[in-house]
């Protein structure tokens, strides 16, 4: 019952953020911990999964309300992105937007990102575009997620969600990242990256 209320709240907020109200219903599946790992085949560091259906580990023991709400906001956002981009959204933007919504429930930990910024080993936009491989270690994955959030948060604040929504639609039409930045934002992906990096120093 509680999870259903969290889902309704998240669905309402995300719908308003994207100004998008899909007609089709989203399927939510709740699993015990062992069952979730067995069925989803996800890495140990994942806590939720979206593959056309939202799959959530929702075991009763020691359930943390903030944690389960964070998962719901994150995974439900993927449903909206899937519909808006027809599955064409690059991973970095997909996960970045999911974390932008998640951040409304629980602040995103940016420890790996800050360390990479200090050590000057941030990922380039081109590297973000490639995502991460199956053999990537947890540290690489955490940096990818946190930097994806940092870039996307900047994107949303600078251009607003309606522009990001236009980007998703363009990806859905098969446009490349370079084309999307040029046509929707009026800036090259390289120039955007330079300006974003400069904003980190202020």
PDB file of C-alpha atoms in Angstrom:
ATOM      1  CA  UNK A   1       0.000   0.000   0.000  1.00  0.00           C
ATOM      2  CA  UNK A   2       2.788   2.436   0.933  1.00  0.00           C
ATOM      3  CA  UNK A   3       4.750   1.686  -2.233  1.00  0.00           C
ATOM      4  CA  UNK A   4       1.640   2.294  -4.307  1.00  0.00           C
ATOM      5  CA  UNK A   5       1.297   5.755  -2.766  1.00  0.00           C
ATOM      6  CA  UNK A   6       4.972   6.507  -3.429  1.00  0.00           C
ATOM      7  CA  UNK A   7       4.485   5.438  -7.053  1.00  0.00           C
ATOM      8  CA  UNK A   8       1.486   7.708  -7.478  1.00  0.00           C
ATOM      9  CA  UNK A   9       3.382  10.648  -6.024  1.00  0.00           C
ATOM     10  CA  UNK A  10       6.420  10.007  -8.234  1.00  0.00           C
ATOM     11  CA  UNK A  11       4.282   9.535 -11.351  1.00  0.00           C
ATOM     12  CA  UNK A  12       2.519  12.858 -10.716  1.00  0.00           C
ATOM     13  CA  UNK A  13       5.734  14.801 -10.134  1.00  0.00           C
ATOM     14  CA  UNK A  14       7.646  13.304 -13.074  1.00  0.00           C
ATOM     15  CA  UNK A  15       4.658  13.828 -15.388  1.00  0.00           C
ATOM     16  CA  UNK A  16       4.609  17.491 -14.438  1.00  0.00           C
ATOM     17  CA  UNK A  17       8.380  17.867 -14.848  1.00  0.00           C
ATOM     18  CA  UNK A  18       8.324  16.446 -18.367  1.00  0.00           C
ATOM     19  CA  UNK A  19       4.881  17.881 -19.197  1.00  0.00           C
ATOM     20  CA  UNK A  20       4.108  14.409 -20.493  1.00  0.00           C
ATOM     21  CA  UNK A  21       1.185  12.219 -19.502  1.00  0.00           C
ATOM     22  CA  UNK A  22       1.506   8.794 -21.179  1.00  0.00           C
ATOM     23  CA  UNK A  23      -1.709   6.907 -21.815  1.00  0.00           C
ATOM     24  CA  UNK A  24      -0.274   3.452 -21.314  1.00  0.00           C
ATOM     25  CA  UNK A  25       0.211   2.015 -17.866  1.00  0.00           C
ATOM     26  CA  UNK A  26       3.624   1.194 -16.482  1.00  0.00           C
ATOM     27  CA  UNK A  27       4.091  -2.275 -15.005  1.00  0.00           C
ATOM     28  CA  UNK A  28       5.736  -2.364 -11.587  1.00  0.00           C
ATOM     29  CA  UNK A  29       7.096  -5.669 -10.257  1.00  0.00           C
ATOM     30  CA  UNK A  30       8.181  -6.073  -6.629  1.00  0.00           C
ATOM     31  CA  UNK A  31      10.630  -8.778  -5.594  1.00  0.00           C
ATOM     32  CA  UNK A  32      12.164 -10.321  -2.527  1.00  0.00           C
ATOM     33  CA  UNK A  33      15.935  -9.723  -2.488  1.00  0.00           C
ATOM     34  CA  UNK A  34      17.130 -13.180  -3.620  1.00  0.00           C
ATOM     35  CA  UNK A  35      14.374 -13.421  -6.220  1.00  0.00           C
ATOM     36  CA  UNK A  36      15.252  -9.982  -7.564  1.00  0.00           C
ATOM     37  CA  UNK A  37      18.929 -10.871  -8.060  1.00  0.00           C
ATOM     38  CA  UNK A  38      18.068 -14.172  -9.711  1.00  0.00           C
ATOM     39  CA  UNK A  39      15.467 -12.794 -12.119  1.00  0.00           C
ATOM     40  CA  UNK A  40      17.019  -9.433 -12.997  1.00  0.00           C
ATOM     41  CA  UNK A  41      20.612 -10.700 -13.392  1.00  0.00           C
ATOM     42  CA  UNK A  42      21.793  -7.245 -12.417  1.00  0.00           C
ATOM     43  CA  UNK A  43      25.174  -6.431 -10.812  1.00  0.00           C
ATOM     44  CA  UNK A  44      25.348  -6.421  -7.021  1.00  0.00           C
ATOM     45  CA  UNK A  45      25.631  -2.606  -6.906  1.00  0.00           C
ATOM     46  CA  UNK A  46      22.281  -2.026  -8.622  1.00  0.00           C
ATOM     47  CA  UNK A  47      19.195  -1.457  -6.535  1.00  0.00           C
ATOM     48  CA  UNK A  48      16.477  -1.296  -9.188  1.00  0.00           C
ATOM     49  CA  UNK A  49      15.997  -2.039 -12.852  1.00  0.00           C
ATOM     50  CA  UNK A  50      13.940  -0.897 -15.831  1.00  0.00           C
ATOM     51  CA  UNK A  51      13.655  -3.067 -18.934  1.00  0.00           C
ATOM     52  CA  UNK A  52      10.193  -2.055 -20.113  1.00  0.00           C
ATOM     53  CA  UNK A  53       8.925  -2.875 -16.650  1.00  0.00           C
ATOM     54  CA  UNK A  54      10.020  -1.306 -13.379  1.00  0.00           C
ATOM     55  CA  UNK A  55      11.558  -4.016 -11.212  1.00  0.00           C
ATOM     56  CA  UNK A  56      12.114  -3.126  -7.576  1.00  0.00           C
ATOM     57  CA  UNK A  57      13.581  -5.074  -4.668  1.00  0.00           C
ATOM     58  CA  UNK A  58      10.989  -4.394  -1.980  1.00  0.00           C
ATOM     59  CA  UNK A  59      11.688  -6.688   0.922  1.00  0.00           C
ATOM     60  CA  UNK A  60       9.889  -5.852   4.124  1.00  0.00           C
ATOM     61  CA  UNK A  61      12.799  -6.285   6.524  1.00  0.00           C
ATOM     62  CA  UNK A  62      14.486  -3.029   7.432  1.00  0.00           C
ATOM     63  CA  UNK A  63      12.911  -1.194   4.516  1.00  0.00           C
ATOM     64  CA  UNK A  64      14.075   2.398   4.356  1.00  0.00           C
ATOM     65  CA  UNK A  65      11.359   4.749   3.119  1.00  0.00           C
ATOM     66  CA  UNK A  66      13.800   7.238   1.600  1.00  0.00           C
ATOM     67  CA  UNK A  67      15.696   4.472  -0.204  1.00  0.00           C
ATOM     68  CA  UNK A  68      12.607   2.871  -1.730  1.00  0.00           C
ATOM     69  CA  UNK A  69      11.250   6.276  -2.795  1.00  0.00           C
ATOM     70  CA  UNK A  70      14.626   7.096  -4.366  1.00  0.00           C
ATOM     71  CA  UNK A  71      14.452   3.867  -6.359  1.00  0.00           C
ATOM     72  CA  UNK A  72      10.904   4.546  -7.463  1.00  0.00           C
ATOM     73  CA  UNK A  73      11.695   8.083  -8.673  1.00  0.00           C
ATOM     74  CA  UNK A  74      14.764   6.838 -10.517  1.00  0.00           C
ATOM     75  CA  UNK A  75      13.305   3.786 -12.234  1.00  0.00           C
ATOM     76  CA  UNK A  76       9.965   5.410 -13.068  1.00  0.00           C
ATOM     77  CA  UNK A  77      11.837   8.226 -14.820  1.00  0.00           C
ATOM     78  CA  UNK A  78      13.304   5.632 -17.187  1.00  0.00           C
ATOM     79  CA  UNK A  79       9.748   4.746 -18.236  1.00  0.00           C
ATOM     80  CA  UNK A  80       9.089   8.367 -19.249  1.00  0.00           C
ATOM     81  CA  UNK A  81      12.424   8.643 -21.061  1.00  0.00           C
ATOM     82  CA  UNK A  82      11.738   5.425 -22.945  1.00  0.00           C
ATOM     83  CA  UNK A  83       8.433   6.812 -24.213  1.00  0.00           C
ATOM     84  CA  UNK A  84       9.731  10.273 -25.052  1.00  0.00           C
ATOM     85  CA  UNK A  85      12.863   9.083 -26.872  1.00  0.00           C
ATOM     86  CA  UNK A  86      11.473   5.822 -28.286  1.00  0.00           C
ATOM     87  CA  UNK A  87      14.432   4.073 -26.713  1.00  0.00           C
ATOM     88  CA  UNK A  88      16.965   6.341 -28.425  1.00  0.00           C
ATOM     89  CA  UNK A  89      18.211   8.268 -25.394  1.00  0.00           C
ATOM     90  CA  UNK A  90      21.951   7.746 -24.726  1.00  0.00           C
ATOM     91  CA  UNK A  91      22.765   6.065 -21.437  1.00  0.00           C
ATOM     92  CA  UNK A  92      24.431   9.098 -19.844  1.00  0.00           C
ATOM     93  CA  UNK A  93      21.379  11.319 -20.366  1.00  0.00           C
ATOM     94  CA  UNK A  94      18.989   8.523 -19.428  1.00  0.00           C
ATOM     95  CA  UNK A  95      20.738   7.895 -16.117  1.00  0.00           C
ATOM     96  CA  UNK A  96      21.389  11.600 -15.607  1.00  0.00           C
ATOM     97  CA  UNK A  97      17.702  12.474 -15.849  1.00  0.00           C
ATOM     98  CA  UNK A  98      16.741   9.562 -13.616  1.00  0.00           C
ATOM     99  CA  UNK A  99      19.133  10.925 -10.994  1.00  0.00           C
ATOM    100  CA  UNK A 100      17.812  14.477 -11.400  1.00  0.00           C
ATOM    101  CA  UNK A 101      14.422  13.134 -10.339  1.00  0.00           C
ATOM    102  CA  UNK A 102      15.929  10.852  -7.690  1.00  0.00           C
ATOM    103  CA  UNK A 103      17.755  13.849  -6.211  1.00  0.00           C
ATOM    104  CA  UNK A 104      14.385  15.321  -5.213  1.00  0.00           C
ATOM    105  CA  UNK A 105      14.002  12.480  -2.740  1.00  0.00           C
ATOM    106  CA  UNK A 106      17.599  11.902  -1.656  1.00  0.00           C
ATOM    107  CA  UNK A 107      20.619  14.021  -2.525  1.00  0.00           C
ATOM    108  CA  UNK A 108      22.955  12.364  -5.023  1.00  0.00           C
ATOM    109  CA  UNK A 109      26.361  11.457  -3.593  1.00  0.00           C
ATOM    110  CA  UNK A 110      29.003  13.123  -5.783  1.00  0.00           C
ATOM    111  CA  UNK A 111      32.089  11.827  -3.991  1.00  0.00           C
ATOM    112  CA  UNK A 112      33.580  10.037  -6.996  1.00  0.00           C
ATOM    113  CA  UNK A 113      32.817  12.975  -9.279  1.00  0.00           C
ATOM    114  CA  UNK A 114      34.501  15.479  -6.956  1.00  0.00           C
ATOM    115  CA  UNK A 115      37.551  13.237  -6.632  1.00  0.00           C
ATOM    116  CA  UNK A 116      37.762  12.949 -10.418  1.00  0.00           C
ATOM    117  CA  UNK A 117      37.396  16.715 -10.760  1.00  0.00           C
ATOM    118  CA  UNK A 118      40.195  17.311  -8.255  1.00  0.00           C
ATOM    119  CA  UNK A 119      42.399  14.652  -9.827  1.00  0.00           C
ATOM    120  CA  UNK A 120      41.572  15.855 -13.341  1.00  0.00           C
ATOM    121  CA  UNK A 121      40.365  12.506 -14.619  1.00  0.00           C
ATOM    122  CA  UNK A 122      36.777  13.359 -15.488  1.00  0.00           C
ATOM    123  CA  UNK A 123      35.263  11.512 -18.414  1.00  0.00           C
ATOM    124  CA  UNK A 124      34.989  13.380 -21.698  1.00  0.00           C
ATOM    125  CA  UNK A 125      31.580  13.789 -23.317  1.00  0.00           C
ATOM    126  CA  UNK A 126      32.715  11.284 -25.912  1.00  0.00           C
ATOM    127  CA  UNK A 127      33.532   8.771 -23.169  1.00  0.00           C
ATOM    128  CA  UNK A 128      30.177   9.432 -21.511  1.00  0.00           C
ATOM    129  CA  UNK A 129      28.510   8.775 -24.853  1.00  0.00           C
ATOM    130  CA  UNK A 130      30.100   5.316 -24.986  1.00  0.00           C
ATOM    131  CA  UNK A 131      28.724   4.379 -21.555  1.00  0.00           C
ATOM    132  CA  UNK A 132      30.543   1.620 -19.708  1.00  0.00           C
ATOM    133  CA  UNK A 133      31.294  -1.985 -20.575  1.00  0.00           C
ATOM    134  CA  UNK A 134      30.213  -5.155 -18.819  1.00  0.00           C
ATOM    135  CA  UNK A 135      33.702  -5.544 -17.379  1.00  0.00           C
ATOM    136  CA  UNK A 136      33.706  -2.050 -15.818  1.00  0.00           C
ATOM    137  CA  UNK A 137      34.491  -1.965 -12.122  1.00  0.00           C
ATOM    138  CA  UNK A 138      32.213  -0.384  -9.536  1.00  0.00           C
ATOM    139  CA  UNK A 139      34.405   2.739  -9.301  1.00  0.00           C
ATOM    140  CA  UNK A 140      34.171   3.324 -13.060  1.00  0.00           C
ATOM    141  CA  UNK A 141      30.416   2.846 -12.967  1.00  0.00           C
ATOM    142  CA  UNK A 142      29.938   5.167  -9.998  1.00  0.00           C
ATOM    143  CA  UNK A 143      31.957   7.896 -11.726  1.00  0.00           C
ATOM    144  CA  UNK A 144      29.928   7.419 -14.908  1.00  0.00           C
ATOM    145  CA  UNK A 145      26.650   7.785 -12.999  1.00  0.00           C
ATOM    146  CA  UNK A 146      27.756  10.756 -10.933  1.00  0.00           C
ATOM    147  CA  UNK A 147      29.252  12.633 -13.867  1.00  0.00           C
ATOM    148  CA  UNK A 148      26.150  11.848 -15.943  1.00  0.00           C
ATOM    149  CA  UNK A 149      24.109  13.451 -13.186  1.00  0.00           C
ATOM    150  CA  UNK A 150      26.392  16.506 -12.970  1.00  0.00           C
ATOM    151  CA  UNK A 151      26.254  17.121 -16.728  1.00  0.00           C
ATOM    152  CA  UNK A 152      22.495  16.533 -16.935  1.00  0.00           C
ATOM    153  CA  UNK A 153      21.752  18.717 -13.913  1.00  0.00           C
ATOM    154  CA  UNK A 154      23.665  21.532 -15.607  1.00  0.00           C
ATOM    155  CA  UNK A 155      21.801  20.854 -18.846  1.00  0.00           C
ATOM    156  CA  UNK A 156      18.396  21.039 -17.161  1.00  0.00           C
ATOM    157  CA  UNK A 157      19.220  24.187 -15.195  1.00  0.00           C
ATOM    158  CA  UNK A 158      20.660  26.016 -18.200  1.00  0.00           C
ATOM    159  CA  UNK A 159      18.210  24.981 -20.926  1.00  0.00           C
ATOM    160  CA  UNK A 160      15.162  23.896 -18.873  1.00  0.00           C
ATOM    161  CA  UNK A 161      13.277  20.647 -19.110  1.00  0.00           C
ATOM    162  CA  UNK A 162      11.268  21.571 -22.198  1.00  0.00           C
ATOM    163  CA  UNK A 163      14.502  21.738 -24.198  1.00  0.00           C
ATOM    164  CA  UNK A 164      15.671  18.446 -22.743  1.00  0.00           C
ATOM    165  CA  UNK A 165      12.329  16.981 -23.778  1.00  0.00           C
ATOM    166  CA  UNK A 166      13.004  18.212 -27.320  1.00  0.00           C
ATOM    167  CA  UNK A 167      16.386  16.500 -27.152  1.00  0.00           C
ATOM    168  CA  UNK A 168      14.725  13.222 -26.202  1.00  0.00           C
ATOM    169  CA  UNK A 169      12.322  13.533 -29.129  1.00  0.00           C
ATOM    170  CA  UNK A 170      15.270  14.184 -31.472  1.00  0.00           C
ATOM    171  CA  UNK A 171      17.089  11.107 -30.194  1.00  0.00           C
ATOM    172  CA  UNK A 172      13.854   9.237 -30.833  1.00  0.00           C
ATOM    173  CA  UNK A 173      14.041  10.351 -34.475  1.00  0.00           C
ATOM    174  CA  UNK A 174      17.481   8.785 -34.768  1.00  0.00           C
ATOM    175  CA  UNK A 175      19.556  11.947 -34.475  1.00  0.00           C
ATOM    176  CA  UNK A 176      23.144  11.659 -33.253  1.00  0.00           C
ATOM    177  CA  UNK A 177      24.353  13.437 -30.121  1.00  0.00           C
ATOM    178  CA  UNK A 178      26.205  16.025 -32.234  1.00  0.00           C
ATOM    179  CA  UNK A 179      23.060  16.702 -34.274  1.00  0.00           C
ATOM    180  CA  UNK A 180      20.883  16.961 -31.164  1.00  0.00           C
ATOM    181  CA  UNK A 181      23.147  19.515 -29.489  1.00  0.00           C
ATOM    182  CA  UNK A 182      23.424  21.596 -32.647  1.00  0.00           C
ATOM    183  CA  UNK A 183      19.752  21.475 -33.665  1.00  0.00           C
ATOM    184  CA  UNK A 184      18.049  21.680 -30.263  1.00  0.00           C
ATOM    185  CA  UNK A 185      20.483  23.668 -28.128  1.00  0.00           C
ATOM    186  CA  UNK A 186      22.214  25.668 -30.859  1.00  0.00           C
ATOM    187  CA  UNK A 187      25.667  24.692 -29.606  1.00  0.00           C
ATOM    188  CA  UNK A 188      28.146  22.005 -30.579  1.00  0.00           C
ATOM    189  CA  UNK A 189      28.655  19.151 -28.145  1.00  0.00           C
ATOM    190  CA  UNK A 190      32.310  20.180 -27.826  1.00  0.00           C
ATOM    191  CA  UNK A 191      31.445  23.796 -27.010  1.00  0.00           C
ATOM    192  CA  UNK A 192      28.869  22.639 -24.468  1.00  0.00           C
ATOM    193  CA  UNK A 193      31.525  20.500 -22.797  1.00  0.00           C
ATOM    194  CA  UNK A 194      33.986  23.396 -22.631  1.00  0.00           C
ATOM    195  CA  UNK A 195      31.382  25.706 -21.075  1.00  0.00           C
ATOM    196  CA  UNK A 196      30.291  23.030 -18.604  1.00  0.00           C
ATOM    197  CA  UNK A 197      33.869  22.426 -17.481  1.00  0.00           C
ATOM    198  CA  UNK A 198      34.377  26.175 -17.120  1.00  0.00           C
ATOM    199  CA  UNK A 199      31.259  26.386 -14.929  1.00  0.00           C
ATOM    200  CA  UNK A 200      32.830  23.889 -12.520  1.00  0.00           C
ATOM    201  CA  UNK A 201      35.625  26.347 -11.760  1.00  0.00           C
ATOM    202  CA  UNK A 202      33.301  29.167 -10.704  1.00  0.00           C
TER     203      UNK A 202
END
